[in-house]
Amino acid sequence: MAELWTGYVWPTVIIVAEIIAIVLPLLIGVAYLTYAERKVIGAMQLRKGPNTVGPFGLLQPMADGAKLFLKEIIIPQGASKAVFLIAPALTFTLALVAWAVIPVNQGWVLANINVGVLYLFAISSLGVYGIIMAGWASNSKYAFLGGLRSAAQMVSYEVSIGFVMISVLLCVGSLNLSDVVHAQEKGMWFIIPHFPLFIIFYISGLAETNRSPFDLPEGETELVAGYMVEYTAMPFALFFLGEYANMFLMSATITTLFLGGWLPPLHMVPFTWVPGVIWFILKVCVLLFGMLWVRATMPRYRYDQLMRLGWKVFLPFSLGWLILTAGVLEVTGWLPK
């Protein structure tokens, strides 16, 4: 019995505890990101935002969640019921699963695998399946058209994201995300030599998460809310939460690749006593605020403008920068062994 406990039960308990330690704060963060977005946009538009439910409106996310949980789930006649219900669950689950390889502090990572970047890119690419499944299973031409356009949008910007990741990895010589952070510890953060790639990755992240100004699923005048138009109650809430969870994931990825992860800024050496996880959270919050700021100020792109930016601007530039990075590292002898 003791061997069973030490060999199987106790490691399983530890893994479950680690998963809860990642998922629970993330779910709370997702809930209050919706509150923060409404407050930030309200302040930028000279209004108050949520201020009724609880002190300063802090209980508004709880009220919204309870409302969506109690509403009736309506499935369209003729829809593929199983696929219709699996699609939002898949979208939300993938946004959580990807956090397994994100290091939030020194040694604080659930799966410190040597192909962490590849795993992250693979999981984020699978998100397109939830959108296609939702559009097809809804048995609606509006939802199907919205699903195809959103899928094309995500694929278009994933290509540029891939080239950006490769350019950064050339400077590291490893696919392990913890190694990416340690590589920035020895010198400068990668945002300095790769600043154009940081901009491309950040904008592509907005398109990847269907955020403004690339929120074509919300283009109600031409798409009637896109692939999620037939969804109600909790299935709709899962799509909604999946979008915000992906915002966290994209911000955490940018923090790891370009902003030194859990490392403090070099000019703030006296503040090295601050835990690394605090620096990580602060960087993620700054990037999230930028996403909210963009939504409050930028008009929505047309679909042709969206495609042109991805294929004719970001793709050639990121590919050219990749070739330039490889050439400079080879000539200077800085290519990691």
Coordinates of C-alpha atoms in Angstrom, one line a residue:
M1 CA 0.0 0.0 0.0
A2 CA 2.8 2.4 0.8
E3 CA 4.5 1.7 -2.5
L4 CA 1.2 2.4 -4.3
W5 CA 0.9 5.7 -2.5
T6 CA 4.5 6.8 -3.2
G7 CA 4.6 5.4 -6.7
Y8 CA 1.2 6.5 -8.1
V9 CA -1.1 8.3 -5.8
W10 CA 1.2 11.0 -4.4
P11 CA 2.7 12.1 -7.8
T12 CA -0.9 12.3 -9.2
V13 CA -2.0 14.5 -6.2
I14 CA 1.0 16.8 -6.9
I15 CA 0.2 17.1 -10.6
V16 CA -3.5 17.8 -9.9
A17 CA -2.5 20.5 -7.3
E18 CA -0.2 22.1 -9.9
I19 CA -2.9 22.1 -12.5
I20 CA -5.4 23.7 -10.1
A21 CA -2.7 26.3 -9.1
I22 CA -2.5 27.3 -12.8
V23 CA -6.1 27.0 -13.9
L24 CA -7.9 28.6 -10.9
P25 CA -6.0 32.0 -11.0
L26 CA -6.4 31.9 -14.8
L27 CA -10.2 31.5 -14.6
I28 CA -10.4 34.3 -12.0
G29 CA -8.2 36.5 -14.3
V30 CA -10.4 35.7 -17.3
A31 CA -13.5 36.7 -15.4
Y32 CA -12.1 40.0 -14.2
L33 CA -10.5 40.8 -17.5
T34 CA -14.0 41.3 -18.8
Y35 CA -14.6 43.7 -15.9
A36 CA -11.4 45.5 -16.6
E37 CA -12.2 45.8 -20.3
R38 CA -15.5 47.4 -19.6
K39 CA -14.0 49.8 -17.0
V40 CA -11.0 50.8 -19.3
I41 CA -13.2 51.4 -22.3
G42 CA -15.7 53.2 -20.1
A43 CA -13.0 55.5 -18.8
M44 CA -11.8 56.2 -22.3
Q45 CA -15.3 57.0 -23.4
L46 CA -16.0 59.2 -20.3
R47 CA -18.5 56.9 -18.7
K48 CA -18.4 54.7 -15.5
G49 CA -18.7 51.2 -16.8
P50 CA -20.0 48.5 -14.3
N51 CA -20.7 50.1 -11.0
T52 CA -23.9 48.6 -9.6
V53 CA -23.3 45.0 -8.7
G54 CA -21.1 45.0 -5.6
P55 CA -18.6 47.7 -4.6
F56 CA -17.2 49.4 -7.7
G57 CA -19.1 46.8 -9.7
L58 CA -16.6 44.1 -8.7
L59 CA -19.3 41.4 -8.6
Q60 CA -20.4 42.1 -12.1
P61 CA -18.5 39.1 -13.6
M62 CA -20.2 36.8 -11.1
A63 CA -23.6 38.2 -12.1
D64 CA -22.8 37.7 -15.8
G65 CA -21.7 34.1 -15.2
A66 CA -24.8 33.3 -13.2
K67 CA -27.0 34.8 -15.9
L68 CA -25.4 32.7 -18.7
F69 CA -25.4 29.6 -16.5
L70 CA -29.2 29.9 -15.9
K71 CA -30.2 30.7 -19.4
E72 CA -31.6 28.0 -21.7
I73 CA -29.3 26.3 -24.2
I74 CA -30.9 26.5 -27.6
I75 CA -29.7 24.2 -30.3
P76 CA -30.8 25.0 -33.9
Q77 CA -33.0 22.5 -35.7
G78 CA -31.0 20.5 -38.1
A79 CA -27.7 21.3 -36.3
S80 CA -25.2 18.5 -35.5
K81 CA -25.8 18.4 -31.7
A82 CA -22.6 16.7 -30.7
V83 CA -20.3 18.8 -32.7
F84 CA -22.3 22.0 -31.9
L85 CA -21.6 21.4 -28.1
I86 CA -18.0 20.1 -28.5
A87 CA -16.8 23.2 -30.5
P88 CA -17.0 25.8 -27.6
A89 CA -15.6 23.3 -25.1
L90 CA -12.7 22.6 -27.4
T91 CA -11.9 26.2 -27.9
F92 CA -11.9 26.9 -24.2
T93 CA -10.0 23.8 -23.2
L94 CA -7.2 24.5 -25.7
A95 CA -6.7 28.0 -24.2
L96 CA -6.1 26.3 -20.8
V97 CA -4.0 23.3 -22.0
A98 CA -1.4 25.6 -23.6
W99 CA -0.4 27.0 -20.2
A100 CA 1.3 23.7 -19.3
V101 CA 4.6 24.9 -20.9
I102 CA 4.5 28.6 -19.9
P103 CA 7.1 29.3 -17.2
V104 CA 5.8 32.0 -14.8
N105 CA 8.8 32.0 -12.5
Q106 CA 12.1 30.2 -12.1
G107 CA 11.2 26.5 -12.0
W108 CA 7.4 27.3 -12.0
V109 CA 6.3 25.4 -15.1
L110 CA 4.0 22.3 -15.2
A111 CA 5.8 20.6 -18.1
N112 CA 9.3 21.9 -18.7
I113 CA 9.7 20.0 -22.0
N114 CA 12.4 20.6 -24.6
V115 CA 9.9 21.3 -27.4
G116 CA 7.8 23.8 -25.4
V117 CA 7.6 26.4 -28.3
L118 CA 6.5 23.6 -30.7
Y119 CA 3.9 22.4 -28.3
L120 CA 2.6 26.0 -27.8
F121 CA 2.4 26.6 -31.5
A122 CA 0.7 23.3 -32.1
I123 CA -2.0 23.9 -29.4
S124 CA -2.7 27.4 -30.6
S125 CA -3.1 26.1 -34.2
L126 CA -5.7 23.6 -33.1
G127 CA -7.9 26.5 -32.0
V128 CA -9.1 26.9 -35.6
Y129 CA -10.9 23.5 -35.4
G130 CA -13.3 24.8 -32.7
I131 CA -14.2 27.7 -35.0
I132 CA -14.7 25.6 -38.1
M133 CA -16.7 23.0 -36.1
A134 CA -19.0 25.7 -34.7
G135 CA -19.6 27.3 -38.1
W136 CA -20.4 24.0 -39.7
A137 CA -22.4 22.4 -36.9
S138 CA -24.7 25.4 -36.6
N139 CA -26.5 24.6 -39.8
S140 CA -26.6 28.3 -40.7
K141 CA -25.1 30.0 -43.8
Y142 CA -24.2 33.1 -41.7
A143 CA -22.3 30.9 -39.1
F144 CA -20.6 28.9 -41.8
L145 CA -19.4 32.0 -43.6
G146 CA -18.2 33.5 -40.4
G147 CA -16.4 30.3 -39.5
L148 CA -14.6 30.1 -42.8
R149 CA -13.5 33.8 -42.6
S150 CA -12.3 33.5 -39.0
A151 CA -10.4 30.3 -39.8
A152 CA -8.7 32.0 -42.7
Q153 CA -7.9 34.9 -40.5
M154 CA -6.2 32.8 -37.9
V155 CA -4.2 30.7 -40.4
S156 CA -3.0 33.8 -42.1
Y157 CA -1.5 35.3 -39.0
E158 CA -0.2 32.0 -37.6
V159 CA 2.3 31.9 -40.5
S160 CA 3.9 35.2 -39.5
I161 CA 3.8 34.2 -35.8
G162 CA 5.7 31.0 -36.7
F163 CA 8.5 33.0 -38.5
V164 CA 8.7 35.4 -35.6
M165 CA 9.2 32.5 -33.2
I166 CA 11.9 30.9 -35.3
S167 CA 13.8 34.2 -35.5
V168 CA 13.8 34.4 -31.6
L169 CA 14.7 30.7 -31.3
L170 CA 17.7 31.2 -33.6
C171 CA 19.1 33.5 -30.9
V172 CA 18.5 30.9 -28.2
G173 CA 19.3 27.6 -29.7
S174 CA 16.6 25.8 -27.8
L175 CA 12.8 25.1 -28.0
N176 CA 12.5 25.2 -24.2
L177 CA 10.7 28.3 -23.0
S178 CA 12.7 28.5 -19.8
D179 CA 15.8 28.5 -21.9
V180 CA 14.4 31.4 -23.9
V181 CA 14.0 33.4 -20.6
H182 CA 17.5 32.5 -19.5
A183 CA 19.0 33.6 -22.8
Q184 CA 17.6 37.1 -22.1
E185 CA 19.1 37.0 -18.6
K186 CA 22.6 37.0 -20.0
G187 CA 22.2 40.0 -22.2
M188 CA 19.2 42.1 -23.3
W189 CA 15.6 41.3 -23.7
F190 CA 14.8 40.2 -27.2
I191 CA 12.4 43.2 -27.7
I192 CA 15.4 45.4 -28.3
P193 CA 17.1 43.6 -31.2
H194 CA 13.8 42.2 -32.5
F195 CA 11.5 45.2 -31.9
P196 CA 9.8 45.0 -35.4
L197 CA 9.1 41.3 -34.7
F198 CA 7.6 42.3 -31.3
I199 CA 5.2 44.6 -33.1
I200 CA 4.3 42.0 -35.7
F201 CA 3.7 39.4 -33.0
Y202 CA 1.6 41.7 -30.9
I203 CA -0.6 42.7 -33.9
S204 CA -0.8 39.1 -35.1
G205 CA -1.9 38.2 -31.5
L206 CA -4.8 40.6 -31.8
A207 CA -5.8 38.9 -35.1
E208 CA -5.2 35.4 -33.7
T209 CA -7.6 36.1 -30.8
N210 CA -10.2 37.9 -32.9
R211 CA -9.7 41.1 -31.1
S212 CA -10.3 44.6 -32.4
P213 CA -9.4 45.9 -35.0
F214 CA -9.6 42.3 -36.4
D215 CA -12.8 41.3 -34.6
L216 CA -14.6 40.2 -37.8
P217 CA -16.8 37.7 -35.9
E218 CA -18.4 40.7 -34.2
G219 CA -18.9 42.5 -37.5
E220 CA -22.7 42.4 -37.1
T221 CA -23.5 44.4 -40.2
E222 CA -22.1 41.8 -42.6
L223 CA -21.7 38.6 -40.5
V224 CA -24.4 38.7 -37.8
A225 CA -21.8 37.9 -35.1
G226 CA -20.0 35.3 -37.2
Y227 CA -19.5 31.6 -36.3
M228 CA -21.1 32.0 -32.8
V229 CA -24.3 33.6 -33.9
E230 CA -26.4 30.5 -33.1
Y231 CA -24.9 30.0 -29.6
T232 CA -26.6 30.9 -26.4
A233 CA -26.1 30.5 -22.6
M234 CA -23.0 28.5 -21.5
P235 CA -21.8 27.4 -25.0
F236 CA -21.6 31.1 -25.9
A237 CA -19.9 31.8 -22.6
L238 CA -17.3 29.2 -23.4
F239 CA -16.4 31.0 -26.7
F240 CA -16.4 34.3 -24.9
L241 CA -14.1 33.0 -22.1
G242 CA -11.9 31.2 -24.6
E243 CA -11.3 34.5 -26.4
Y244 CA -10.2 36.2 -23.1
A245 CA -8.1 33.1 -22.1
N246 CA -6.3 33.3 -25.4
M247 CA -5.6 37.0 -24.7
F248 CA -3.8 35.9 -21.5
L249 CA -2.0 33.1 -23.4
M250 CA -0.8 35.5 -26.1
S251 CA 0.3 38.1 -23.6
A252 CA 2.2 35.4 -21.6
T253 CA 3.9 34.1 -24.8
I254 CA 5.0 37.7 -25.8
T255 CA 6.3 38.2 -22.3
T256 CA 8.3 35.0 -22.5
L257 CA 9.7 35.6 -26.0
F258 CA 10.4 39.3 -25.9
L259 CA 10.1 40.7 -22.4
G260 CA 12.3 38.4 -20.3
G261 CA 9.6 36.4 -18.7
W262 CA 9.9 36.6 -15.0
L263 CA 13.1 38.6 -15.1
P264 CA 13.1 42.2 -13.7
P265 CA 14.2 45.1 -15.9
L266 CA 18.0 45.6 -15.7
H267 CA 17.8 49.2 -14.6
M268 CA 15.6 48.1 -11.6
V269 CA 18.4 46.0 -9.9
P270 CA 17.4 47.3 -6.4
F271 CA 14.0 45.6 -6.9
T272 CA 15.4 42.1 -7.5
W273 CA 13.8 41.1 -4.2
V274 CA 10.4 41.2 -6.0
P275 CA 9.3 37.6 -6.8
G276 CA 9.7 36.8 -10.5
V277 CA 6.0 35.8 -10.8
I278 CA 5.1 39.4 -9.9
W279 CA 7.2 40.7 -12.7
F280 CA 5.6 38.2 -15.1
I281 CA 2.1 39.2 -14.1
L282 CA 2.9 42.9 -14.4
K283 CA 4.2 42.5 -17.9
V284 CA 1.2 40.4 -18.9
C285 CA -1.2 43.1 -17.5
V286 CA 0.6 45.8 -19.5
L287 CA 0.2 43.9 -22.7
L288 CA -3.5 43.2 -21.9
F289 CA -4.1 46.8 -21.2
G290 CA -2.7 47.6 -24.7
M291 CA -5.2 45.1 -26.2
L292 CA -8.1 46.9 -24.4
W293 CA -6.7 50.3 -25.4
V294 CA -6.7 49.2 -29.1
R295 CA -10.3 48.1 -28.9
A296 CA -11.4 51.5 -27.6
T297 CA -9.6 53.5 -30.3
M298 CA -9.1 51.5 -33.5
P299 CA -11.8 51.1 -36.2
R300 CA -12.5 47.6 -37.5
Y301 CA -10.5 46.4 -40.6
R302 CA -12.3 45.2 -43.7
Y303 CA -11.7 41.5 -44.6
D304 CA -9.5 42.4 -47.6
Q305 CA -7.4 44.8 -45.5
L306 CA -7.0 42.0 -42.9
M307 CA -5.8 39.5 -45.5
R308 CA -3.5 42.0 -47.2
L309 CA -1.8 43.0 -43.9
G310 CA -1.2 39.3 -43.1
W311 CA 0.0 38.0 -46.4
K312 CA 1.5 41.0 -48.2
V313 CA 3.1 42.9 -45.2
F314 CA 3.7 40.7 -42.2
L315 CA 4.7 37.5 -44.0
P316 CA 7.4 39.0 -46.3
F317 CA 8.8 41.1 -43.5
S318 CA 8.9 38.3 -40.9
L319 CA 10.5 36.0 -43.5
G320 CA 13.1 38.6 -44.5
W321 CA 13.9 39.3 -40.8
L322 CA 14.4 35.6 -40.3
I323 CA 16.9 35.4 -43.1
L324 CA 18.6 38.6 -41.8
T325 CA 18.8 37.2 -38.3
A326 CA 20.3 33.9 -39.4
G327 CA 22.9 35.8 -41.6
V328 CA 24.0 38.1 -38.8
L329 CA 24.3 35.3 -36.3
E330 CA 26.4 33.2 -38.7
V331 CA 28.7 36.1 -39.8
T332 CA 29.3 37.3 -36.2
G333 CA 29.7 33.8 -34.8
W334 CA 26.9 34.3 -32.3
L335 CA 24.9 31.3 -33.6
P336 CA 24.2 29.1 -30.6
K337 CA 25.9 25.8 -30.7

